[in-house]
PDB file of C-alpha atoms in Angstrom:
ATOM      1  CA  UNK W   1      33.875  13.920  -9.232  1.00 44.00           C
ATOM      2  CA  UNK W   2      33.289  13.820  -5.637  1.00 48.00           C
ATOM      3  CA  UNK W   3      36.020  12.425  -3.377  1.00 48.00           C
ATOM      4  CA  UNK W   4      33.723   9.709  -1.989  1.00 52.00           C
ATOM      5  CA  UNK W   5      33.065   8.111  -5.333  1.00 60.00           C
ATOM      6  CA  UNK W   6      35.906   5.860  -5.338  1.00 59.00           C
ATOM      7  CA  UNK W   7      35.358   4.596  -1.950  1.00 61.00           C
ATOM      8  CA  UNK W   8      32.000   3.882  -2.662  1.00 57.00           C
ATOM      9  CA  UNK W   9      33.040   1.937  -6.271  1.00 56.00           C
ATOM     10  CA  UNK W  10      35.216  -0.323  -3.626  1.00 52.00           C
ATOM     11  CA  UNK W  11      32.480  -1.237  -1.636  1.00 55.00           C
ATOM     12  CA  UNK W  12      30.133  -1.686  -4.343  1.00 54.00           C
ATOM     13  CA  UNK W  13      32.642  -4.221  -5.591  1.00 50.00           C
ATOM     14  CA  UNK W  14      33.403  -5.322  -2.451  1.00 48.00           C
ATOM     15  CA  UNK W  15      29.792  -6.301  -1.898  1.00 48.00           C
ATOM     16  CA  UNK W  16      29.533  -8.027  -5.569  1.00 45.00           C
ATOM     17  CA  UNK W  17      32.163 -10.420  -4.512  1.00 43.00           C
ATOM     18  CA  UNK W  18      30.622 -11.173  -1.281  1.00 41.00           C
ATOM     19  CA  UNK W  19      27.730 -12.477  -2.885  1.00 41.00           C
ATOM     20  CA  UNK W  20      29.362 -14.024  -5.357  1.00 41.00           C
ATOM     21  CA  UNK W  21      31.249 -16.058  -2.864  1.00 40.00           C
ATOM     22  CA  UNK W  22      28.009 -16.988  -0.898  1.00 40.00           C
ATOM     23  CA  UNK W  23      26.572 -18.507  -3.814  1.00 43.00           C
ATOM     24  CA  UNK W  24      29.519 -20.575  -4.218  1.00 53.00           C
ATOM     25  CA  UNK W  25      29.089 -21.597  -1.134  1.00 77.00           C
ATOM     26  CA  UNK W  26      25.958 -23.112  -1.594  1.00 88.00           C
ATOM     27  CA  UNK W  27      25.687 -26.950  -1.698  1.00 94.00           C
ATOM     28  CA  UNK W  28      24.486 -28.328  -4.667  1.00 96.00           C
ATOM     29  CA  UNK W  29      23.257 -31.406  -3.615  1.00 97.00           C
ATOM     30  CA  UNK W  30      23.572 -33.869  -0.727  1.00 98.00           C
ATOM     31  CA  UNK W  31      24.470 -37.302  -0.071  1.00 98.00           C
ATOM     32  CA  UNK W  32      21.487 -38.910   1.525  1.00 97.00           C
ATOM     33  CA  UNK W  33      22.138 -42.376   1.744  1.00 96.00           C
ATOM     34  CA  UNK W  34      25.962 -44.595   0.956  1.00 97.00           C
ATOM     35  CA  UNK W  35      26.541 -48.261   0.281  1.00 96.00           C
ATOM     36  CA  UNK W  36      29.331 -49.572  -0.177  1.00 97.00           C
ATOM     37  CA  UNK W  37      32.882 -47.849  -1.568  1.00 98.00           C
ATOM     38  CA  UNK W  38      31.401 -44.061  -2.430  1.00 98.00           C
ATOM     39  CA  UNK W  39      34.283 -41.614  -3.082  1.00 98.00           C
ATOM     40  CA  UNK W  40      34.195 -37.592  -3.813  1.00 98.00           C
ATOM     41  CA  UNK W  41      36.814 -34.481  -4.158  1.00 98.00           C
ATOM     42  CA  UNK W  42      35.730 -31.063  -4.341  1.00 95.00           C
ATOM     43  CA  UNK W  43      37.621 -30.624  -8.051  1.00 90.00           C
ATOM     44  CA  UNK W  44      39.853 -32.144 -10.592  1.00 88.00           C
ATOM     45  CA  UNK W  45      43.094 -33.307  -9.373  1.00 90.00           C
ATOM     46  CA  UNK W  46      42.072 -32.928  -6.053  1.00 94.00           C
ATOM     47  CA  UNK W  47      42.553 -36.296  -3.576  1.00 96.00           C
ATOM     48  CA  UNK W  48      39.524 -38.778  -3.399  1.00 98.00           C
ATOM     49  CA  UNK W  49      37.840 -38.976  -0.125  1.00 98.00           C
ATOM     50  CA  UNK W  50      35.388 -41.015   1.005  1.00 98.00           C
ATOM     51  CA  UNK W  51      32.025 -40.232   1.175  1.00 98.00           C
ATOM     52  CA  UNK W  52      29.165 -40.778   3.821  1.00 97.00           C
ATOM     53  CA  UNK W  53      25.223 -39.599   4.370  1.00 97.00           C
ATOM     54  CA  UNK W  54      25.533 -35.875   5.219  1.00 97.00           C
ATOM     55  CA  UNK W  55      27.973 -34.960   2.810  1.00 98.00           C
ATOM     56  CA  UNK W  56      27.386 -31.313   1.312  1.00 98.00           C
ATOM     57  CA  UNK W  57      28.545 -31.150  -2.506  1.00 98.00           C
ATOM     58  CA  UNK W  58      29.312 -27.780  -3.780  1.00 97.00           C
ATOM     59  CA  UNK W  59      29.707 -26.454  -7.535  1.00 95.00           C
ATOM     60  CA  UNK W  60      31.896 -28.690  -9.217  1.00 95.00           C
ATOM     61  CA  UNK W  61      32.009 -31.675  -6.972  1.00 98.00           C
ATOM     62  CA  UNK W  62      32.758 -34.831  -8.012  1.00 98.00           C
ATOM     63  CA  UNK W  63      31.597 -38.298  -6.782  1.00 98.00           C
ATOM     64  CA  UNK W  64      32.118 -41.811  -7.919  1.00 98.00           C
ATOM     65  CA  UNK W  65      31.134 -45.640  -6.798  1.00 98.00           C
ATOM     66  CA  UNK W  66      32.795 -48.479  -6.972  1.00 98.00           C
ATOM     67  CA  UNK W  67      32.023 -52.516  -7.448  1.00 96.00           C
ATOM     68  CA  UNK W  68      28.357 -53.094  -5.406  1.00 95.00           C
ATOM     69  CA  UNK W  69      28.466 -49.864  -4.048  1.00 97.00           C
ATOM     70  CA  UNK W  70      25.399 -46.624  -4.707  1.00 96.00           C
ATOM     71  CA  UNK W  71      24.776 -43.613  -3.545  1.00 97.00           C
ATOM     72  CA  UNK W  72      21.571 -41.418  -3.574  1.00 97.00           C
ATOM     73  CA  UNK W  73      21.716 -37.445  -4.129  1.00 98.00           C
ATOM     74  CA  UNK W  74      19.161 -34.913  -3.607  1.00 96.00           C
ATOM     75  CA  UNK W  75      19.407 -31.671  -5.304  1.00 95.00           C
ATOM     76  CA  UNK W  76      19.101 -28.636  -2.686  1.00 92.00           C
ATOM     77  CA  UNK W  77      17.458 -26.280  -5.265  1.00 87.00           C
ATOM     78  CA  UNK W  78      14.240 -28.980  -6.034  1.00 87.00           C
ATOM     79  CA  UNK W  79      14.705 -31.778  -3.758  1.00 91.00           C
ATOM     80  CA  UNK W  80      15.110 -34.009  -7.069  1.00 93.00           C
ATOM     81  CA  UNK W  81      16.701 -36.846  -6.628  1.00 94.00           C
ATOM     82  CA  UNK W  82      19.758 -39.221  -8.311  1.00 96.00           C
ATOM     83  CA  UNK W  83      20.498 -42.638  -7.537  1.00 96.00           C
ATOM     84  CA  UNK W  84      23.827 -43.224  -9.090  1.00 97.00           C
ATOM     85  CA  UNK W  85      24.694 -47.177  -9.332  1.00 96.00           C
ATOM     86  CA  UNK W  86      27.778 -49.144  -9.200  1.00 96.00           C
ATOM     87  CA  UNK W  87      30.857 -47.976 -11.292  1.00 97.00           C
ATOM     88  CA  UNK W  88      29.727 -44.416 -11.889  1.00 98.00           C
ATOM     89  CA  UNK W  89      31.716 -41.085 -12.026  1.00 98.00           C
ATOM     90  CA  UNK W  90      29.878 -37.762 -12.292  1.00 98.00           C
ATOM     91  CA  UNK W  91      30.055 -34.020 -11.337  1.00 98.00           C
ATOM     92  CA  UNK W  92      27.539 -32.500  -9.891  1.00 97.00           C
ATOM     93  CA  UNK W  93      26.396 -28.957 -10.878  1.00 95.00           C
ATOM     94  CA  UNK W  94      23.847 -26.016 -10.943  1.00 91.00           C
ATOM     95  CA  UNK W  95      23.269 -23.842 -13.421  1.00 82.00           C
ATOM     96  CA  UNK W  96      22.743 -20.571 -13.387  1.00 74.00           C
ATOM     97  CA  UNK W  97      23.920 -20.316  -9.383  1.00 60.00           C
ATOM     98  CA  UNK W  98      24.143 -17.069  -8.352  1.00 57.00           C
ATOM     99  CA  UNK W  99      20.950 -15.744 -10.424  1.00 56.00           C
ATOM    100  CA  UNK W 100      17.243 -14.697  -8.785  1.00 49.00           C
ATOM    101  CA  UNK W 101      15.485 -17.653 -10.566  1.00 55.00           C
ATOM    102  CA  UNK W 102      15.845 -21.031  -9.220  1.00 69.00           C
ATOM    103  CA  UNK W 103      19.278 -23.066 -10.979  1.00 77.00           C
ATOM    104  CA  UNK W 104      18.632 -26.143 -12.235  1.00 84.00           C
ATOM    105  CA  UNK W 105      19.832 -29.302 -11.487  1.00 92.00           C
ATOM    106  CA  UNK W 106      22.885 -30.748 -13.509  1.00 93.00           C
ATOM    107  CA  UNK W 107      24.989 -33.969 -13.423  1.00 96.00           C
ATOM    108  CA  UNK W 108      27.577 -34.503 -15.644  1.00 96.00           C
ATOM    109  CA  UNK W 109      28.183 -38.103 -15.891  1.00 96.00           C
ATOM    110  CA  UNK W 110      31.600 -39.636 -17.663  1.00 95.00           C
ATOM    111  CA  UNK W 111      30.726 -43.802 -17.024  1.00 95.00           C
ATOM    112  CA  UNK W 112      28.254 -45.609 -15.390  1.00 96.00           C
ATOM    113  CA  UNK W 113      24.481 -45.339 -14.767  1.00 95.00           C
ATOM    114  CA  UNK W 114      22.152 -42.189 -12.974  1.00 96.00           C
ATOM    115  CA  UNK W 115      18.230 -43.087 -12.320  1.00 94.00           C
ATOM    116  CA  UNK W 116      16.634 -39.678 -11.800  1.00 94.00           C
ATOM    117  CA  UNK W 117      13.657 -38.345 -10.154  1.00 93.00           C
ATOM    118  CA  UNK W 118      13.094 -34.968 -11.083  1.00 93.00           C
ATOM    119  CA  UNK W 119       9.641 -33.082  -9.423  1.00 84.00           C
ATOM    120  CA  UNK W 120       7.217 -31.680 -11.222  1.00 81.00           C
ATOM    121  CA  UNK W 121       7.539 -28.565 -13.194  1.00 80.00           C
ATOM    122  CA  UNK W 122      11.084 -28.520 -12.593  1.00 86.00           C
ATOM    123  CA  UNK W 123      13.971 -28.833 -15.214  1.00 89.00           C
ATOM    124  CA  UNK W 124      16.861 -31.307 -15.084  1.00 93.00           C
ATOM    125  CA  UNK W 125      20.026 -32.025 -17.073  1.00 93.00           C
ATOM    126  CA  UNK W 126      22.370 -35.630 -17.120  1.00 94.00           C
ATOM    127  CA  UNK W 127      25.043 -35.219 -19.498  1.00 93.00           C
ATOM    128  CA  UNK W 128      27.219 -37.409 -21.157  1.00 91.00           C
ATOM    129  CA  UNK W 129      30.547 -37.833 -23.372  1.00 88.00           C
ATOM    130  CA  UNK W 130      28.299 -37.613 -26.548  1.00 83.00           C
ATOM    131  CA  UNK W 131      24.717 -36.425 -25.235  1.00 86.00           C
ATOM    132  CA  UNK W 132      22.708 -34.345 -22.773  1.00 90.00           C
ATOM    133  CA  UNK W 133      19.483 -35.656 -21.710  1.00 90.00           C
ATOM    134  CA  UNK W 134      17.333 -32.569 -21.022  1.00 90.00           C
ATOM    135  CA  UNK W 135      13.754 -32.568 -18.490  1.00 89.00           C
ATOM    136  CA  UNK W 136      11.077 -30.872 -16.713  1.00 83.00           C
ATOM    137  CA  UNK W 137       9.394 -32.663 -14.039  1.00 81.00           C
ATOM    138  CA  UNK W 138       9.751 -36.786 -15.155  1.00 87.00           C
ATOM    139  CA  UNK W 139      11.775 -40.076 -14.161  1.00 89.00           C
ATOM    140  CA  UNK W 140      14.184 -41.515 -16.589  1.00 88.00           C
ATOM    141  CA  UNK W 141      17.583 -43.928 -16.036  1.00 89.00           C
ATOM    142  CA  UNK W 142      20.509 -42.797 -18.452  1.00 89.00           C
ATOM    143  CA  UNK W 143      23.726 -44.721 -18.586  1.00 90.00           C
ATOM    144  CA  UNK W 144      26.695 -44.432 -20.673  1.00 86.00           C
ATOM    145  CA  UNK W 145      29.563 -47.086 -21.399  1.00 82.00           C
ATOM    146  CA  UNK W 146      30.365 -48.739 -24.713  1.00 71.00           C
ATOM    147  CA  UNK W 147      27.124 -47.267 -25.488  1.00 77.00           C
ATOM    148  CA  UNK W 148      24.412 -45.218 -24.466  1.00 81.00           C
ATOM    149  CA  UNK W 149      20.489 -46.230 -23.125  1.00 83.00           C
ATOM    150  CA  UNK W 150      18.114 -43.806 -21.929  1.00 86.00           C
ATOM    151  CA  UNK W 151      14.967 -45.228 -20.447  1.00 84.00           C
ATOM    152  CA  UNK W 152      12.219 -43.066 -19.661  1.00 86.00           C
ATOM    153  CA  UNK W 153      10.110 -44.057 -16.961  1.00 86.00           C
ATOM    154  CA  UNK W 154       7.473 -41.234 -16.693  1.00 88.00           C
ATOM    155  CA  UNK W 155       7.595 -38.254 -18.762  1.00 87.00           C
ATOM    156  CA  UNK W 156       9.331 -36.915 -21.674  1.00 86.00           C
ATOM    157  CA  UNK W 157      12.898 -36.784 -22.245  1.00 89.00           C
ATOM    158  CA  UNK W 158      14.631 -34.602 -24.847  1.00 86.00           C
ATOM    159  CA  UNK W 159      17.643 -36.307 -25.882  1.00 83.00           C
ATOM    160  CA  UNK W 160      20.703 -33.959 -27.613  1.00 83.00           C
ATOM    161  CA  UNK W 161      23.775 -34.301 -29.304  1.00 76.00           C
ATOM    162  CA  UNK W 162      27.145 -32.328 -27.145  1.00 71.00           C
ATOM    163  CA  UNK W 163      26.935 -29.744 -29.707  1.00 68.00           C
ATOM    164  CA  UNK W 164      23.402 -29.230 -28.853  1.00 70.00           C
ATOM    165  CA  UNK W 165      21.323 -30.986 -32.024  1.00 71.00           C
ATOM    166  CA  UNK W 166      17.628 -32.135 -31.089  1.00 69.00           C
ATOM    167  CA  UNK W 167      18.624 -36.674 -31.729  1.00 70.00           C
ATOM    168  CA  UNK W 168      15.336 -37.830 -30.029  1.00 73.00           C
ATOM    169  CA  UNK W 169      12.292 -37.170 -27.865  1.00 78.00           C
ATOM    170  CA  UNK W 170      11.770 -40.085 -25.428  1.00 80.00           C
ATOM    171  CA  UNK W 171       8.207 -41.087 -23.871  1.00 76.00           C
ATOM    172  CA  UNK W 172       7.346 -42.825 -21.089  1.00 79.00           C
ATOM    173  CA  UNK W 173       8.041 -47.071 -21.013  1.00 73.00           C
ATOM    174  CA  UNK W 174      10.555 -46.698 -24.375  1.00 72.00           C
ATOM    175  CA  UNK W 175      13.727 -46.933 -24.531  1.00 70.00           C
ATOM    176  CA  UNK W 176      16.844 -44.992 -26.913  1.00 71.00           C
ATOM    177  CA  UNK W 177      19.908 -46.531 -27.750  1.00 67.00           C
ATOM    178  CA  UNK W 178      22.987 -44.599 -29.482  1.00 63.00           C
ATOM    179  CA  UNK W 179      25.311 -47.123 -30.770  1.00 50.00           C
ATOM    180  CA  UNK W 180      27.956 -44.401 -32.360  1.00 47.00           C
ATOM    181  CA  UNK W 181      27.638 -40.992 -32.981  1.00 48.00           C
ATOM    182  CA  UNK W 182      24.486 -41.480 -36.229  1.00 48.00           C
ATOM    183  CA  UNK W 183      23.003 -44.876 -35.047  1.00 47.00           C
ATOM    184  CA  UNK W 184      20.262 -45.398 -32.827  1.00 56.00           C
ATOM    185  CA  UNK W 185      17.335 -47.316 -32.142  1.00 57.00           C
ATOM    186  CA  UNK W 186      14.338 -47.075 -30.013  1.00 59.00           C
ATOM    187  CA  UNK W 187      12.071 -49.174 -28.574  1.00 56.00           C
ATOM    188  CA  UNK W 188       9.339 -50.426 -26.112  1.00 58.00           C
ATOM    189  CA  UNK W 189      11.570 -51.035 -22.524  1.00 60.00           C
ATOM    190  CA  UNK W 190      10.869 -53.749 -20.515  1.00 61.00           C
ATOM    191  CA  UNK W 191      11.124 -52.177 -16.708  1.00 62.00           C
ATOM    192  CA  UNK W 192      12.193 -55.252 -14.868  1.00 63.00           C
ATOM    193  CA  UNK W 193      15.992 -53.982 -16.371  1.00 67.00           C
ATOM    194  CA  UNK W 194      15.503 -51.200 -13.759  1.00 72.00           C
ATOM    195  CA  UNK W 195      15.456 -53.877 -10.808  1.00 70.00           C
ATOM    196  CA  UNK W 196      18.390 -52.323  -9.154  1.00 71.00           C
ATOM    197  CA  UNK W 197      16.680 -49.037  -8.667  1.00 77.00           C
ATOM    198  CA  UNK W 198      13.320 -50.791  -6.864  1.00 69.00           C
ATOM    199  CA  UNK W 199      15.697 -52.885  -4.648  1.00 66.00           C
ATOM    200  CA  UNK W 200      17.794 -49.512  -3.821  1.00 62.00           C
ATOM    201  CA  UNK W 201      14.543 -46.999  -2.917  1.00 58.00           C
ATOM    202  CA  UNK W 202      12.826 -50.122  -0.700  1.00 51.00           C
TER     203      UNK W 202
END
């Protein structure tokens, strides 16, 4: 084996980790507008700090508002935007960062309520404690307390279970509604409920 092989194996891996670490380094999304009490940390167990327009999130970030207070996130790899309202915690995410195609756009949400804008021809994911709410290219608000509603504005959403099971495919102007884990309901929405997001975007 020639003695320059294992020189060349460390920079090989050397340069693998480089890039690695410049895709981490990547924001995910950024804070483009604040009202209010608006907190983030870059990880679990991390301190809360608060948040303000500018602010880069990275891989793993997450963010959370308090009483009367919203935020409004756009994600670097689309420009597809998230208004999260009052009493919401998330995490913001991308998957497959780090790849040649383009990631796509993930927030996973544990309370509150997400309105999302996502562009054209380009896929988004909201998750929840007991679904994932799956897109390409539509407007939909999701929010998740006692209960969740998913109200699709424009578009198709493909609603699934956390262990991945197809529940329901959502059009345009209806609205889903998941009691517990087997109940649901759907039905015509009535838009005005969405008042907060038309106030926020003005």
């Amino acid at each position: 084996m020639p003695s320059g092989s294992p020189r060349m194996w460390t920079l090989l891996a050397a340069l693998t980790l480089l890039a690695h670490s410049s895709f981490s380094e990547e924001p995910v999304a950024v804070v483009v507008s604040v009202s209010g009490k608006v907190e983030w940390r870059e990880e679990e167990r991390a301190p809360w700090k608060l948040a303000a327009k500018g602010l880069r999130l990275y891989q793993g970030s997450e963010l959370r508002t308090g009483i009367l207070s919203r935020a409004v996130l756009v994600f670097v790899a689309d420009g597809s935007r998230v208004l999260v309202n009052e009493d919401t915690e998330l995490v913001v995410e991308a998957k497959g960062l780090g790849r040649v195609l383009r990631p796509t756009g993930r927030v996973r949400m544990f309370v509150g309520e997400v309105y999302s804008k996502v562009r054209s021809g380009r896929e988004f994911e909201v998750e929840t404690p007991v679904s994932v709410a799956s897109v390409r290219g539509t407007e939909f608000d999701l929010s998740h307390d006692a209960e969740l509603e998913l109200i699709v504005v424009d578009g198709l959403v493909e609603l699934s279970n956390a262990l991945g099971r197809a529940l329901a495919g959502v059009h345009a102007d209806h609205r889903h509604i998941r009691h517990c884990p087997e109940l649901c309901t759907r039905a015509a929405c009535d838009l005005r409920s969405l008042r907060w997001v038309n106030t926020w975007t003005r």
